[in-house]
mmCIF file of N, CA and C in Angstrom:
data_model
loop_
_atom_site.group_PDB
_atom_site.id
_atom_site.type_symbol
_atom_site.label_atom_id
_atom_site.label_comp_id
_atom_site.label_asym_id
_atom_site.label_seq_id
_atom_site.Cartn_x
_atom_site.Cartn_y
_atom_site.Cartn_z
ATOM 1 N N MET O 1 29.658 -3.644 50.470
ATOM 2 C CA MET O 1 28.342 -3.164 50.138
ATOM 3 C C MET O 1 27.977 -3.635 48.736
ATOM 4 N N PHE O 2 26.682 -3.755 48.525
ATOM 5 C CA PHE O 2 26.159 -4.196 47.242
ATOM 6 C C PHE O 2 25.023 -3.277 46.818
ATOM 7 N N THR O 3 24.777 -3.183 45.525
ATOM 8 C CA THR O 3 23.678 -2.362 45.020
ATOM 9 C C THR O 3 22.393 -3.161 44.885
ATOM 10 N N GLY O 4 22.487 -4.478 44.838
ATOM 11 C CA GLY O 4 21.315 -5.314 44.616
ATOM 12 C C GLY O 4 21.071 -5.588 43.142
ATOM 13 N N ILE O 5 21.970 -5.114 42.278
ATOM 14 C CA ILE O 5 21.813 -5.324 40.841
ATOM 15 C C ILE O 5 22.648 -6.533 40.413
ATOM 16 N N VAL O 6 21.982 -7.574 39.916
ATOM 17 C CA VAL O 6 22.652 -8.793 39.474
ATOM 18 C C VAL O 6 23.431 -8.485 38.197
ATOM 19 N N THR O 7 24.711 -8.880 38.163
ATOM 20 C CA THR O 7 25.557 -8.588 37.003
ATOM 21 C C THR O 7 26.007 -9.837 36.250
ATOM 22 N N ASP O 8 25.653 -11.014 36.746
ATOM 23 C CA ASP O 8 25.976 -12.253 36.042
ATOM 24 C C ASP O 8 25.045 -13.351 36.539
ATOM 25 N N LEU O 9 24.739 -14.282 35.672
ATOM 26 C CA LEU O 9 23.989 -15.471 36.068
ATOM 27 C C LEU O 9 24.960 -16.638 35.988
ATOM 28 N N GLY O 10 25.395 -17.108 37.164
ATOM 29 C CA GLY O 10 26.311 -18.235 37.225
ATOM 30 C C GLY O 10 25.546 -19.543 37.343
ATOM 31 N N ARG O 11 26.296 -20.631 37.459
ATOM 32 C CA ARG O 11 25.705 -21.964 37.648
ATOM 33 C C ARG O 11 26.561 -22.730 38.647
ATOM 34 N N VAL O 12 25.903 -23.508 39.502
ATOM 35 C CA VAL O 12 26.628 -24.364 40.431
ATOM 36 C C VAL O 12 27.318 -25.452 39.619
ATOM 37 N N ARG O 13 28.648 -25.527 39.734
ATOM 38 C CA ARG O 13 29.445 -26.548 39.036
ATOM 39 C C ARG O 13 29.594 -27.803 39.866
ATOM 40 N N ARG O 14 29.831 -27.594 41.156
ATOM 41 C CA ARG O 14 30.140 -28.719 42.037
ATOM 42 C C ARG O 14 29.816 -28.338 43.470
ATOM 43 N N ILE O 15 29.364 -29.313 44.254
ATOM 44 C CA ILE O 15 29.103 -29.109 45.675
ATOM 45 C C ILE O 15 29.797 -30.216 46.450
ATOM 46 N N ASP O 16 30.617 -29.827 47.412
ATOM 47 C CA ASP O 16 31.251 -30.778 48.328
ATOM 48 C C ASP O 16 30.723 -30.486 49.726
ATOM 49 N N ARG O 17 29.870 -31.388 50.231
ATOM 50 C CA ARG O 17 29.266 -31.176 51.543
ATOM 51 C C ARG O 17 30.191 -31.726 52.616
ATOM 52 N N GLY O 18 30.312 -30.974 53.695
ATOM 53 C CA GLY O 18 31.163 -31.374 54.805
ATOM 54 C C GLY O 18 30.906 -30.442 55.960
ATOM 55 N N GLY O 19 31.925 -30.173 56.792
ATOM 56 C CA GLY O 19 31.789 -29.213 57.885
ATOM 57 C C GLY O 19 31.250 -27.909 57.336
ATOM 58 N N ASP O 20 32.024 -27.263 56.490
ATOM 59 C CA ASP O 20 31.535 -26.165 55.665
ATOM 60 C C ASP O 20 31.351 -26.755 54.273
ATOM 61 N N THR O 21 30.302 -26.358 53.604
ATOM 62 C CA THR O 21 30.034 -26.857 52.265
ATOM 63 C C THR O 21 30.796 -26.004 51.262
ATOM 64 N N ARG O 22 31.553 -26.638 50.390
ATOM 65 C CA ARG O 22 32.320 -25.928 49.363
ATOM 66 C C ARG O 22 31.535 -25.998 48.068
ATOM 67 N N VAL O 23 31.336 -24.837 47.438
ATOM 68 C CA VAL O 23 30.569 -24.763 46.202
ATOM 69 C C VAL O 23 31.414 -24.083 45.139
ATOM 70 N N GLU O 24 31.515 -24.717 43.970
ATOM 71 C CA GLU O 24 32.161 -24.091 42.823
ATOM 72 C C GLU O 24 31.066 -23.525 41.936
ATOM 73 N N ILE O 25 31.254 -22.268 41.501
ATOM 74 C CA ILE O 25 30.253 -21.575 40.700
ATOM 75 C C ILE O 25 30.874 -21.127 39.382
ATOM 76 N N ALA O 26 30.302 -21.581 38.281
ATOM 77 C CA ALA O 26 30.740 -21.140 36.954
ATOM 78 C C ALA O 26 30.239 -19.720 36.753
ATOM 79 N N THR O 27 31.075 -18.872 36.144
ATOM 80 C CA THR O 27 30.723 -17.471 35.965
ATOM 81 C C THR O 27 31.301 -16.912 34.675
ATOM 82 N N GLY O 28 30.688 -15.851 34.201
ATOM 83 C CA GLY O 28 31.218 -15.113 33.063
ATOM 84 C C GLY O 28 32.130 -13.980 33.499
ATOM 85 N N TYR O 29 32.269 -13.766 34.809
ATOM 86 C CA TYR O 29 33.172 -12.727 35.308
ATOM 87 C C TYR O 29 34.599 -13.025 34.872
ATOM 88 N N ASP O 30 35.385 -11.963 34.714
ATOM 89 C CA ASP O 30 36.816 -12.109 34.464
ATOM 90 C C ASP O 30 37.455 -12.645 35.742
ATOM 91 N N ILE O 31 37.888 -13.879 35.703
ATOM 92 C CA ILE O 31 38.432 -14.534 36.899
ATOM 93 C C ILE O 31 39.675 -13.817 37.404
ATOM 94 N N ALA O 32 40.445 -13.202 36.518
ATOM 95 C CA ALA O 32 41.638 -12.469 36.943
ATOM 96 C C ALA O 32 41.280 -11.328 37.892
ATOM 97 N N GLY O 33 40.039 -10.863 37.836
ATOM 98 C CA GLY O 33 39.599 -9.774 38.699
ATOM 99 C C GLY O 33 39.005 -10.229 40.017
ATOM 100 N N ILE O 34 38.971 -11.533 40.257
ATOM 101 C CA ILE O 34 38.437 -12.056 41.519
ATOM 102 C C ILE O 34 39.611 -12.501 42.392
ATOM 103 N N GLU O 35 39.869 -11.732 43.431
ATOM 104 C CA GLU O 35 40.941 -12.092 44.360
ATOM 105 C C GLU O 35 40.400 -13.043 45.422
ATOM 106 N N ILE O 36 41.267 -13.903 45.932
ATOM 107 C CA ILE O 36 40.882 -14.745 47.060
ATOM 108 C C ILE O 36 40.532 -13.810 48.212
ATOM 109 N N GLY O 37 39.381 -14.041 48.829
ATOM 110 C CA GLY O 37 38.908 -13.166 49.899
ATOM 111 C C GLY O 37 37.886 -12.148 49.421
ATOM 112 N N ALA O 38 37.668 -12.066 48.099
ATOM 113 C CA ALA O 38 36.681 -11.126 47.562
ATOM 114 C C ALA O 38 35.273 -11.550 47.972
ATOM 115 N N SER O 39 34.424 -10.560 48.254
ATOM 116 C CA SER O 39 33.018 -10.819 48.579
ATOM 117 C C SER O 39 32.200 -10.794 47.297
ATOM 118 N N ILE O 40 31.388 -11.832 47.121
ATOM 119 C CA ILE O 40 30.497 -11.918 45.973
ATOM 120 C C ILE O 40 29.129 -12.339 46.497
ATOM 121 N N ALA O 41 28.100 -11.567 46.152
ATOM 122 C CA ALA O 41 26.744 -11.949 46.535
ATOM 123 C C ALA O 41 26.284 -13.058 45.596
ATOM 124 N N CYS O 42 25.901 -14.181 46.173
ATOM 125 C CA CYS O 42 25.474 -15.358 45.416
ATOM 126 C C CYS O 42 24.018 -15.625 45.781
ATOM 127 N N SER O 43 23.122 -15.294 44.856
ATOM 128 C CA SER O 43 21.681 -15.381 45.112
ATOM 129 C C SER O 43 21.321 -14.661 46.416
ATOM 130 N N GLY O 44 21.941 -13.520 46.623
ATOM 131 C CA GLY O 44 21.625 -12.658 47.760
ATOM 132 C C GLY O 44 22.484 -12.858 48.991
ATOM 133 N N ALA O 45 23.189 -13.977 49.095
ATOM 134 C CA ALA O 45 24.043 -14.230 50.260
ATOM 135 C C ALA O 45 25.471 -13.793 49.953
ATOM 136 N N CYS O 46 26.048 -12.978 50.810
ATOM 137 C CA CYS O 46 27.422 -12.508 50.617
ATOM 138 C C CYS O 46 28.377 -13.631 51.013
ATOM 139 N N LEU O 47 29.146 -14.120 50.042
ATOM 140 C CA LEU O 47 30.080 -15.219 50.281
ATOM 141 C C LEU O 47 31.484 -14.786 49.878
ATOM 142 N N THR O 48 32.477 -15.503 50.360
ATOM 143 C CA THR O 48 33.877 -15.158 50.129
ATOM 144 C C THR O 48 34.525 -16.149 49.182
ATOM 145 N N ALA O 49 35.171 -15.621 48.141
ATOM 146 C CA ALA O 49 35.891 -16.478 47.195
ATOM 147 C C ALA O 49 37.094 -17.100 47.893
ATOM 148 N N VAL O 50 37.218 -18.429 47.821
ATOM 149 C CA VAL O 50 38.331 -19.127 48.461
ATOM 150 C C VAL O 50 39.272 -19.774 47.454
ATOM 151 N N GLU O 51 38.832 -19.860 46.198
ATOM 152 C CA GLU O 51 39.663 -20.435 45.139
ATOM 153 C C GLU O 51 39.057 -20.006 43.805
ATOM 154 N N THR O 52 39.903 -19.925 42.780
ATOM 155 C CA THR O 52 39.407 -19.631 41.433
ATOM 156 C C THR O 52 40.039 -20.599 40.446
ATOM 157 N N GLY O 53 39.377 -20.751 39.319
ATOM 158 C CA GLY O 53 39.887 -21.566 38.227
ATOM 159 C C GLY O 53 39.335 -21.001 36.938
ATOM 160 N N PRO O 54 39.661 -21.594 35.811
ATOM 161 C CA PRO O 54 39.193 -21.074 34.520
ATOM 162 C C PRO O 54 37.663 -21.051 34.442
ATOM 163 N N GLY O 55 37.072 -19.854 34.517
ATOM 164 C CA GLY O 55 35.631 -19.704 34.396
ATOM 165 C C GLY O 55 34.829 -20.037 35.639
ATOM 166 N N TRP O 56 35.482 -20.151 36.797
ATOM 167 C CA TRP O 56 34.753 -20.473 38.024
ATOM 168 C C TRP O 56 35.471 -19.927 39.250
ATOM 169 N N PHE O 57 34.706 -19.826 40.329
ATOM 170 C CA PHE O 57 35.269 -19.516 41.647
ATOM 171 C C PHE O 57 34.583 -20.418 42.660
ATOM 172 N N ALA O 58 35.237 -20.607 43.800
ATOM 173 C CA ALA O 58 34.683 -21.450 44.856
ATOM 174 C C ALA O 58 34.454 -20.627 46.108
ATOM 175 N N VAL O 59 33.413 -21.004 46.859
ATOM 176 C CA VAL O 59 33.096 -20.389 48.143
ATOM 177 C C VAL O 59 32.865 -21.506 49.152
ATOM 178 N N GLU O 60 32.985 -21.160 50.431
ATOM 179 C CA GLU O 60 32.620 -22.098 51.492
ATOM 180 C C GLU O 60 31.398 -21.528 52.188
ATOM 181 N N VAL O 61 30.394 -22.372 52.393
ATOM 182 C CA VAL O 61 29.130 -21.933 52.960
ATOM 183 C C VAL O 61 28.921 -22.639 54.289
ATOM 184 N N SER O 62 28.715 -21.868 55.349
ATOM 185 C CA SER O 62 28.541 -22.443 56.682
ATOM 186 C C SER O 62 27.187 -23.129 56.809
ATOM 187 N N ALA O 63 27.072 -24.010 57.781
ATOM 188 C CA ALA O 63 25.809 -24.704 58.047
ATOM 189 C C ALA O 63 24.712 -23.695 58.392
ATOM 190 N N GLU O 64 25.060 -22.640 59.114
ATOM 191 C CA GLU O 64 24.086 -21.610 59.475
ATOM 192 C C GLU O 64 23.522 -20.924 58.231
ATOM 193 N N THR O 65 24.396 -20.586 57.280
ATOM 194 C CA THR O 65 23.942 -19.957 56.034
ATOM 195 C C THR O 65 23.056 -20.912 55.244
ATOM 196 N N LEU O 66 23.430 -22.174 55.187
ATOM 197 C CA LEU O 66 22.619 -23.168 54.478
ATOM 198 C C LEU O 66 21.239 -23.310 55.115
ATOM 199 N N ALA O 67 21.180 -23.218 56.443
ATOM 200 C CA ALA O 67 19.918 -23.391 57.158
ATOM 201 C C ALA O 67 19.006 -22.174 57.032
ATOM 202 N N ARG O 68 19.582 -21.004 56.850
ATOM 203 C CA ARG O 68 18.790 -19.766 56.899
ATOM 204 C C ARG O 68 18.549 -19.115 55.535
ATOM 205 N N THR O 69 19.059 -19.730 54.477
ATOM 206 C CA THR O 69 18.859 -19.210 53.125
ATOM 207 C C THR O 69 18.394 -20.348 52.221
ATOM 208 N N ASN O 70 18.179 -20.031 50.955
ATOM 209 C CA ASN O 70 17.807 -21.089 50.006
ATOM 210 C C ASN O 70 19.032 -21.795 49.436
ATOM 211 N N LEU O 71 20.237 -21.437 49.881
ATOM 212 C CA LEU O 71 21.455 -22.049 49.356
ATOM 213 C C LEU O 71 21.532 -23.539 49.688
ATOM 214 N N GLY O 72 20.874 -23.966 50.748
ATOM 215 C CA GLY O 72 20.863 -25.378 51.115
ATOM 216 C C GLY O 72 20.171 -26.256 50.087
ATOM 217 N N ALA O 73 19.340 -25.647 49.231
ATOM 218 C CA ALA O 73 18.623 -26.397 48.194
ATOM 219 C C ALA O 73 19.387 -26.435 46.873
ATOM 220 N N TRP O 74 20.541 -25.764 46.799
ATOM 221 C CA TRP O 74 21.312 -25.762 45.563
ATOM 222 C C TRP O 74 21.707 -27.171 45.165
ATOM 223 N N LYS O 75 21.676 -27.418 43.872
ATOM 224 C CA LYS O 75 22.160 -28.671 43.291
ATOM 225 C C LYS O 75 23.061 -28.303 42.122
ATOM 226 N N GLU O 76 23.890 -29.226 41.689
ATOM 227 C CA GLU O 76 24.750 -28.958 40.537
ATOM 228 C C GLU O 76 23.882 -28.559 39.346
ATOM 229 N N GLY O 77 24.283 -27.484 38.673
ATOM 230 C CA GLY O 77 23.541 -26.962 37.536
ATOM 231 C C GLY O 77 22.566 -25.854 37.893
ATOM 232 N N ALA O 78 22.323 -25.648 39.184
ATOM 233 C CA ALA O 78 21.372 -24.615 39.607
ATOM 234 C C ALA O 78 21.887 -23.225 39.226
ATOM 235 N N PRO O 79 20.980 -22.331 38.778
ATOM 236 C CA PRO O 79 21.394 -20.965 38.461
ATOM 237 C C PRO O 79 21.677 -20.174 39.741
ATOM 238 N N VAL O 80 22.633 -19.250 39.657
ATOM 239 C CA VAL O 80 23.025 -18.433 40.803
ATOM 240 C C VAL O 80 23.132 -16.981 40.347
ATOM 241 N N ASN O 81 22.312 -16.097 40.916
ATOM 242 C CA ASN O 81 22.443 -14.673 40.642
ATOM 243 C C ASN O 81 23.713 -14.168 41.316
ATOM 244 N N LEU O 82 24.560 -13.478 40.553
ATOM 245 C CA LEU O 82 25.845 -13.015 41.078
ATOM 246 C C LEU O 82 25.953 -11.500 41.034
ATOM 247 N N GLU O 83 26.583 -10.961 42.054
ATOM 248 C CA GLU O 83 26.881 -9.534 42.117
ATOM 249 C C GLU O 83 28.204 -9.337 42.842
ATOM 250 N N ARG O 84 29.108 -8.620 42.192
ATOM 251 C CA ARG O 84 30.381 -8.271 42.821
ATOM 252 C C ARG O 84 30.141 -7.175 43.851
ATOM 253 N N SER O 85 31.004 -7.095 44.856
ATOM 254 C CA SER O 85 30.860 -6.043 45.857
ATOM 255 C C SER O 85 31.166 -4.687 45.231
ATOM 256 N N LEU O 86 30.586 -3.671 45.813
ATOM 257 C CA LEU O 86 30.709 -2.307 45.307
ATOM 258 C C LEU O 86 32.106 -1.755 45.590
ATOM 259 N N THR O 87 32.690 -1.107 44.584
ATOM 260 C CA THR O 87 33.956 -0.404 44.786
ATOM 261 C C THR O 87 33.666 1.092 44.798
ATOM 262 N N LEU O 88 34.577 1.866 45.326
ATOM 263 C CA LEU O 88 34.364 3.311 45.413
ATOM 264 C C LEU O 88 34.227 3.965 44.046
ATOM 265 N N SER O 89 34.790 3.362 43.012
ATOM 266 C CA SER O 89 34.720 3.951 41.672
ATOM 267 C C SER O 89 33.549 3.441 40.850
ATOM 268 N N ALA O 90 32.738 2.538 41.388
ATOM 269 C CA ALA O 90 31.654 1.924 40.633
ATOM 270 C C ALA O 90 30.427 2.832 40.553
ATOM 271 N N GLU O 91 29.730 2.738 39.418
ATOM 272 C CA GLU O 91 28.463 3.443 39.265
ATOM 273 C C GLU O 91 27.422 2.752 40.145
ATOM 274 N N LEU O 92 26.664 3.519 40.910
ATOM 275 C CA LEU O 92 25.652 2.921 41.780
ATOM 276 C C LEU O 92 24.501 2.352 40.975
ATOM 277 N N GLY O 93 23.909 3.128 40.096
ATOM 278 C CA GLY O 93 22.894 2.636 39.186
ATOM 279 C C GLY O 93 21.645 2.054 39.806
ATOM 280 N N GLY O 94 21.536 1.966 41.090
ATOM 281 C CA GLY O 94 20.353 1.387 41.721
ATOM 282 C C GLY O 94 20.270 1.880 43.145
ATOM 283 N N HIS O 95 20.311 0.968 44.065
ATOM 284 C CA HIS O 95 20.250 1.318 45.473
ATOM 285 C C HIS O 95 21.325 0.566 46.233
ATOM 286 N N ILE O 96 21.658 1.027 47.412
ATOM 287 C CA ILE O 96 22.699 0.381 48.207
ATOM 288 C C ILE O 96 22.032 -0.617 49.150
ATOM 289 N N VAL O 97 22.556 -1.837 49.179
ATOM 290 C CA VAL O 97 22.060 -2.883 50.057
ATOM 291 C C VAL O 97 23.152 -3.158 51.084
ATOM 292 N N LEU O 98 22.817 -3.022 52.357
ATOM 293 C CA LEU O 98 23.802 -3.260 53.421
ATOM 294 C C LEU O 98 23.519 -4.569 54.122
#
């Protein structure tokens, strides 16, 4: 679940187009707190972290997601609104988005 409140403005670092498109996103989030498999809303689309590195994480985006969202228009350097998934101990501070 997500609250809809953006907590970081990331940037597209790299895009590798293929069967599934792999996107690396630069972030100010503490990378140590991003586990592989974590859900992160990226400009509104819930994506799964598949790899992390110093100051970035990577996601794989399906062709269906690219076709039905604005993620297909992403280019290297594009800004990305980021939101971590809600934890039970987190302050809601807004509204719940399902």
